[in-house]
Coordinates of C-alpha atoms in Angstrom, one line a residue:
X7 CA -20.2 109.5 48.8
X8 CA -17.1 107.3 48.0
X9 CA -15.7 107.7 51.7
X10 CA -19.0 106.8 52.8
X11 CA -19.3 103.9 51.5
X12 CA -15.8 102.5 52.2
X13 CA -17.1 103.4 55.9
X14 CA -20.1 101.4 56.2
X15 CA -18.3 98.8 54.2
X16 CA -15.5 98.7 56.9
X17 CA -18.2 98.5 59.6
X18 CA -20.1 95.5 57.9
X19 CA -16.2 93.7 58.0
X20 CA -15.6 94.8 61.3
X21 CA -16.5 91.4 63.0
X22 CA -13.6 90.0 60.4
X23 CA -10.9 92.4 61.1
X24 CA -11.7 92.2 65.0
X25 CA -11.0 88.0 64.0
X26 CA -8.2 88.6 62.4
X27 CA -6.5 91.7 64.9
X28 CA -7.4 89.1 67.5
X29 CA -5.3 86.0 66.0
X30 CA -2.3 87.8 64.9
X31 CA -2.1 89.5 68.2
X32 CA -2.6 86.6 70.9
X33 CA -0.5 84.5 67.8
X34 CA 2.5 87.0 68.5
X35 CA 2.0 86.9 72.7
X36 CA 1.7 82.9 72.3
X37 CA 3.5 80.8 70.0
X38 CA 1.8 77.7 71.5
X39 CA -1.8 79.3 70.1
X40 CA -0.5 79.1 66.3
X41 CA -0.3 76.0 66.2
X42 CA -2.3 73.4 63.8
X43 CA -3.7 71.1 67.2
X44 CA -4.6 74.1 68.6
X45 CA -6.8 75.4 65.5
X46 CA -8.3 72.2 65.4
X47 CA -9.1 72.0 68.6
X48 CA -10.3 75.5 69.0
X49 CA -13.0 74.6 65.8
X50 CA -14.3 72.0 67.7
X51 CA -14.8 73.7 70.8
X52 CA -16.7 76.2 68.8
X53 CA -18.8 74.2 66.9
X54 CA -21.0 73.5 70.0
X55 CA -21.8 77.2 70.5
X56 CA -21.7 77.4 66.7
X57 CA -24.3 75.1 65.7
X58 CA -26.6 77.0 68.9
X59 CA -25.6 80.4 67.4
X60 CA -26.8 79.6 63.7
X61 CA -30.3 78.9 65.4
X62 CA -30.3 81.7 67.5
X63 CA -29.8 84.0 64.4
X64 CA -32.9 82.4 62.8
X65 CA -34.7 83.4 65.5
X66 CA -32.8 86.9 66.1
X67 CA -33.6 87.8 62.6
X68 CA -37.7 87.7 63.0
X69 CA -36.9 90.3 66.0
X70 CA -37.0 87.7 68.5
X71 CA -34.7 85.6 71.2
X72 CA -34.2 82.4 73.1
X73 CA -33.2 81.8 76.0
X74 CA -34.2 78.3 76.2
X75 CA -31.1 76.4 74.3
X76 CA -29.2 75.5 77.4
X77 CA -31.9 73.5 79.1
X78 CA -33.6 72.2 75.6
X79 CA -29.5 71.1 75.0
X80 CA -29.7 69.5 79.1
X81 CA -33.5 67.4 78.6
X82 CA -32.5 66.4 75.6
X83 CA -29.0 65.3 76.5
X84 CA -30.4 63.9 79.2
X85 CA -33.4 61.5 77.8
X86 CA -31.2 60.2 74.9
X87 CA -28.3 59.0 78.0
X88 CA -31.3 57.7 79.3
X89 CA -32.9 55.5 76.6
X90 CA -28.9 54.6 76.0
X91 CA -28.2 53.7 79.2
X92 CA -31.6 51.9 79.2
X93 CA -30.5 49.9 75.7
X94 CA -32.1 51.2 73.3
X95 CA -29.8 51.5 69.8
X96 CA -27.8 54.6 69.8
X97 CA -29.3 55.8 66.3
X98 CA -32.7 55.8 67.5
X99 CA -32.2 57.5 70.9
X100 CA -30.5 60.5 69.0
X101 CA -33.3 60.9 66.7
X102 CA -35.6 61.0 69.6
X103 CA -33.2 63.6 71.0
X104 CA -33.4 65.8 67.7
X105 CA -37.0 65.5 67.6
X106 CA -37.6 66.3 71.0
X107 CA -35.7 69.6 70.8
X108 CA -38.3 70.5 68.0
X109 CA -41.0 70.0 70.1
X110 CA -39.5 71.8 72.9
X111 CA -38.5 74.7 70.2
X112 CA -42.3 75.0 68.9
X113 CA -43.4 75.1 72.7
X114 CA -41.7 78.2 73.3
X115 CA -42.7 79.7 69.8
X116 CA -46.0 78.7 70.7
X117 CA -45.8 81.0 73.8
X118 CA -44.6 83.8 71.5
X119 CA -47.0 83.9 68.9
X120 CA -50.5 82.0 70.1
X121 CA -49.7 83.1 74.3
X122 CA -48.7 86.8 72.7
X123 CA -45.8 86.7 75.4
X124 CA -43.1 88.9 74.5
X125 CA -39.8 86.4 73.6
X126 CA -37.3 87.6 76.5
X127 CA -40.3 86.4 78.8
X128 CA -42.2 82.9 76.8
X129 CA -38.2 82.1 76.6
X130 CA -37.5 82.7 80.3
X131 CA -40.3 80.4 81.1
X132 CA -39.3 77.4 78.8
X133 CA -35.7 77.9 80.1
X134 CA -36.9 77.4 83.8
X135 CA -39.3 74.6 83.1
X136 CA -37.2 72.8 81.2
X137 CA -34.2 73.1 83.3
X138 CA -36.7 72.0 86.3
X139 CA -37.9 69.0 84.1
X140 CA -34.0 67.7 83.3
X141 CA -33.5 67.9 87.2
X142 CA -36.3 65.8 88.1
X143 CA -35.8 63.1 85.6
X144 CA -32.0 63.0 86.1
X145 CA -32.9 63.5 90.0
X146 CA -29.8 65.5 90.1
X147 CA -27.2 62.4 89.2
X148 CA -25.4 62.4 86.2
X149 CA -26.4 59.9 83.8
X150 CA -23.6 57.5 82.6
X151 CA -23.2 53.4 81.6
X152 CA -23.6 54.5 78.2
X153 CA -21.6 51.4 76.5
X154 CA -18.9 51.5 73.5
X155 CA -20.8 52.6 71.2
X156 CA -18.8 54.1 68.0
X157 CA -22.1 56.2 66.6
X158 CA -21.9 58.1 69.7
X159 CA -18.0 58.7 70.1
X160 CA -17.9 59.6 66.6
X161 CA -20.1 62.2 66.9
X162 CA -18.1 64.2 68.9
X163 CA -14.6 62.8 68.8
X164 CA -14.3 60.8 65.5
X165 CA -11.8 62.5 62.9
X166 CA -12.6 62.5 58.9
X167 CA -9.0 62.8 57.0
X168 CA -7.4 63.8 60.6
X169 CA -10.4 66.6 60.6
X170 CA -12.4 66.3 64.1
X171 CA -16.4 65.4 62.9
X172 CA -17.9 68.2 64.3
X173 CA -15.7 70.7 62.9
X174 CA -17.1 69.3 59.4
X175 CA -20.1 69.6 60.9
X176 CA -19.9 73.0 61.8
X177 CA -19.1 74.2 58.3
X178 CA -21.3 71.9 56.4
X179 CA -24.2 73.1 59.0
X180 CA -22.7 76.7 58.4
X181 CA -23.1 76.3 54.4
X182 CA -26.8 75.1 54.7
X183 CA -27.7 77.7 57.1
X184 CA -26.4 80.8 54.8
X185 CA -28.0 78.5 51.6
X186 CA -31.3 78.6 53.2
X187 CA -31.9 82.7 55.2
X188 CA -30.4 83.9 51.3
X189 CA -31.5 82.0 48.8
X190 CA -35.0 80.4 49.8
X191 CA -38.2 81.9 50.6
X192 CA -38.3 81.1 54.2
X193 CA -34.7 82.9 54.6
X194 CA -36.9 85.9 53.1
X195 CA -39.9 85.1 55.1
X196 CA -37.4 85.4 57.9
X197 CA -36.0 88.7 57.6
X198 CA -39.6 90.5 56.5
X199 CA -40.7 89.4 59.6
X200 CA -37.9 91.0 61.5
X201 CA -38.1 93.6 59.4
X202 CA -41.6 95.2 59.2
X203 CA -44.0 92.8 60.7
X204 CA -47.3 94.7 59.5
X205 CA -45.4 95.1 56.1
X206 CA -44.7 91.2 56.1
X207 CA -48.1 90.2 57.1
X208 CA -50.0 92.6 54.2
X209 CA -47.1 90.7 51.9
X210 CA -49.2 87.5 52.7
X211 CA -46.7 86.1 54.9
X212 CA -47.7 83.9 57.7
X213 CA -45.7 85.5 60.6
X214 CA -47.0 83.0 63.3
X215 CA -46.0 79.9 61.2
X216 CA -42.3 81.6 59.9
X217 CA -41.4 82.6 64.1
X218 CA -42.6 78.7 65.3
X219 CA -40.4 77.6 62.9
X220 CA -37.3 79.3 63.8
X221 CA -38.2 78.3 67.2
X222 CA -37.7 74.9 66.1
X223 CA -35.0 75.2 64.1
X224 CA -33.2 76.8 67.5
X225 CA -34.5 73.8 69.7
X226 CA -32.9 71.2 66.7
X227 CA -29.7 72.8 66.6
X228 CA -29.5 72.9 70.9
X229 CA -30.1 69.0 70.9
X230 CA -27.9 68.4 68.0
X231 CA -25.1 70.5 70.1
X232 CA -26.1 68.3 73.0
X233 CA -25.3 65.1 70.9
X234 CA -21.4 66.2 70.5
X235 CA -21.1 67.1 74.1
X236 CA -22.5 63.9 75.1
X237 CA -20.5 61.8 72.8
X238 CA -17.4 64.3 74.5
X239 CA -18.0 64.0 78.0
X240 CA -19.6 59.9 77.8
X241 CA -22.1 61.0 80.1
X242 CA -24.8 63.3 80.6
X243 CA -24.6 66.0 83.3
X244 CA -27.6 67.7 85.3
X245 CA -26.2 71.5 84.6
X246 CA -25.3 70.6 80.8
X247 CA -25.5 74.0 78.3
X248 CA -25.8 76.1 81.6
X249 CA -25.2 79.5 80.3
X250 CA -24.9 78.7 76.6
X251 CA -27.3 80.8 75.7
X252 CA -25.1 83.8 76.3
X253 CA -22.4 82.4 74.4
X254 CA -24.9 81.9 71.6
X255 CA -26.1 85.8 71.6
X256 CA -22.7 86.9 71.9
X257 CA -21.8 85.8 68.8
X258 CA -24.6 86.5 66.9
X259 CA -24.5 90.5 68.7
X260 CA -20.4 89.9 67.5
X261 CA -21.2 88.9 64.0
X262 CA -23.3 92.0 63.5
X263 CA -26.6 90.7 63.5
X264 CA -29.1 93.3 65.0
X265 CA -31.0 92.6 68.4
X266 CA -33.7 94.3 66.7
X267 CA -34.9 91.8 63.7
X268 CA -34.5 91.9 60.4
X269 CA -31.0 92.7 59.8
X270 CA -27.5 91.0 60.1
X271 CA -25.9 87.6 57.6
X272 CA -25.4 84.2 59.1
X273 CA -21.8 84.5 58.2
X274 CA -21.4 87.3 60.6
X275 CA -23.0 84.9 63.1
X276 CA -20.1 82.4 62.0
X277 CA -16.9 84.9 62.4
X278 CA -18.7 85.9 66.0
X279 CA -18.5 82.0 67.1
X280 CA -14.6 82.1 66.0
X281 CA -14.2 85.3 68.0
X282 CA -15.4 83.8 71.6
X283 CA -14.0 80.5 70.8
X284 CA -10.4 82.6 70.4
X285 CA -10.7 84.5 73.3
X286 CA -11.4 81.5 75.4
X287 CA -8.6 79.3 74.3
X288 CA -6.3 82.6 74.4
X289 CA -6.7 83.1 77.7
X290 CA -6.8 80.2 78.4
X291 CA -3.5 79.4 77.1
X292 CA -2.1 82.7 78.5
X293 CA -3.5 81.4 81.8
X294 CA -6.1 84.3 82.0
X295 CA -8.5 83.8 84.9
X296 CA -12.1 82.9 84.2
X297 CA -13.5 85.6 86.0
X298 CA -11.0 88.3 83.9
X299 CA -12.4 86.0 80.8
X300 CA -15.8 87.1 81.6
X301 CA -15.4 90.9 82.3
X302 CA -13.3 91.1 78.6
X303 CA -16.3 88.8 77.1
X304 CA -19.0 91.1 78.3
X305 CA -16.9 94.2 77.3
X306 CA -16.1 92.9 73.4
X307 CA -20.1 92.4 73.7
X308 CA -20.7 95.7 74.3
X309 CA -18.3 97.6 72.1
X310 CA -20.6 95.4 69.6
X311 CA -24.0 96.1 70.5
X312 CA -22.5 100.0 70.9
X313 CA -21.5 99.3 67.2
X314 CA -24.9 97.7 65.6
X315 CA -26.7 100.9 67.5
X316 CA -24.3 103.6 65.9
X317 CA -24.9 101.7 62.1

């Protein structure tokens, strides 16, 4: 019973001891990786796919997906370069940004639960249309002109104590994220749906209203990612968050949340971010080519899926 247990407790760790076999390994190979600018820099390089990944667990957990965050991250980007470049005040065209990728987030949870569409499908659909839409309004030119504004190069490159702003972000957004799926009644709403649906619903819970929301919790954090690549790049870029998505369920597969609903913590979510945002910059700095990067991405994916299925 007591070997048993130390088992499944190893298992639920595993994402953490892959982290740390992962650092100390590509640390020894590459003494240029350990370094302090490098840890920072690899944080903020994560907290893009981080802040996607925390709302991609949200909607994970109710037994669902999205595959809409890389075009809700694009429009969004997009339309707030636009009123920028257009002269409206910074401030305001961010919060039209954010509120936009709600509305984009209900749409496709609207699909799910009103249109009865399964999510892999009502997902696929937003993702094309919305990825369509950006390429009309931007008619394929990147938007730039954006002026000196220090809101918007803070976001994404402004430091707090020598700490890069959207690495404080990150962990702030982190600490809310874990506050709210285990310690409020929507975080429990959350995993009854993914749970036992029928169970949830007989529990009084309003499954339609608790998958919307997680819908637009995944569309808020895609635009607020969008915000910090904006600020990055000064510009706003036609194929912007192409592919992000799969970064996004990597980690959250990584950090041992199940594909199936209803199972998996938003700190697992967290160590799976830090995994892909390690490989990346390891091979990168061992000058590992991106095709080689993708094949031992998809493979580290599927030693975790092959993982969550044996548990």
């Amino acid at each position: 019973m007591e070997n048993k247990k130390v088992m499944n407790r190893i298992q639920d760790l595993g994402a953490v001891i892959a982290l740390i076999l992962l650092v100390a390994v590509i640390s020894i190979i590459s003494p240029e990786f350990r370094t302090v600018k490098n840890f920072l820099s690899l944080l903020r390089q994560s907290s893009i796919n981080g802040l996607i990944a925390f709302g991609m667990t949200c909607v994970i957990l109710t037994g669902g997906i999205d595959l809409s965050v890389g075009s809700v991250l694009a429009l969004t980007t997009a339309i707030c370069a636009s009123l920028i470049a257009n002269g409206i005040p910074v401030a305001i065209a961010m919060i039209v940004a954010l509120v936009l990728g709600v509305v984009f987030g209900i749409i496709s949870g609207v699909f799910v639960t009103k249109g009865r569409l399964q999510p892999f499908i009502a997902t696929l659909i937003t993702m094309t249309v919305f990825r369509g839409l950006t390429m009309i309004f931007m008619d394929g030119k990147p938007i730039s002109n954006l002026g000196d504004s220090y809101l918007l190069k803070f976001v994404g490159k402004g430091l707090i104590l020598n700490i890069p702003f959207p690495v404080i972000m990150f962990i702030l957004i982190f600490i809310g994220f874990m506050f709210i799926l285990e310690r409020t009644t929507f975080g429990r709403k959350v995993y009854a749906t993914g749970s036992n649906e029928k169970s949830a619903k007989l529990a009084g819970i309003n499954i339609d209203k608790t998958k919307i929301a997680t819908y637009a919790i995944s569309g808020l954090m895609a635009a607020m990612a969008g915000l910090i690549l904006l600020s990055r790049l000064g510009s706003a870029q036609p194929t912007l968050g192409d592919g992000y998505e799969l970064d996004a369920i990597a980690a959250v597969a990584l950090g041992g949340v199940s594909m199936n609903g209803g199972r998996g913590r938003i700190w697992g979510t967290f160590v799976g971010v830090l995994i892909i945002a390690v490989l990346n910059n390891g091979l990168n700095i061992l000058g590992v080519s991106s095709y080689y990067q993708d094949v031992v991405k998809g493979l580290v994916i599927l030693i975790a899926v092959l993982s969550d299925r044996k548990r």
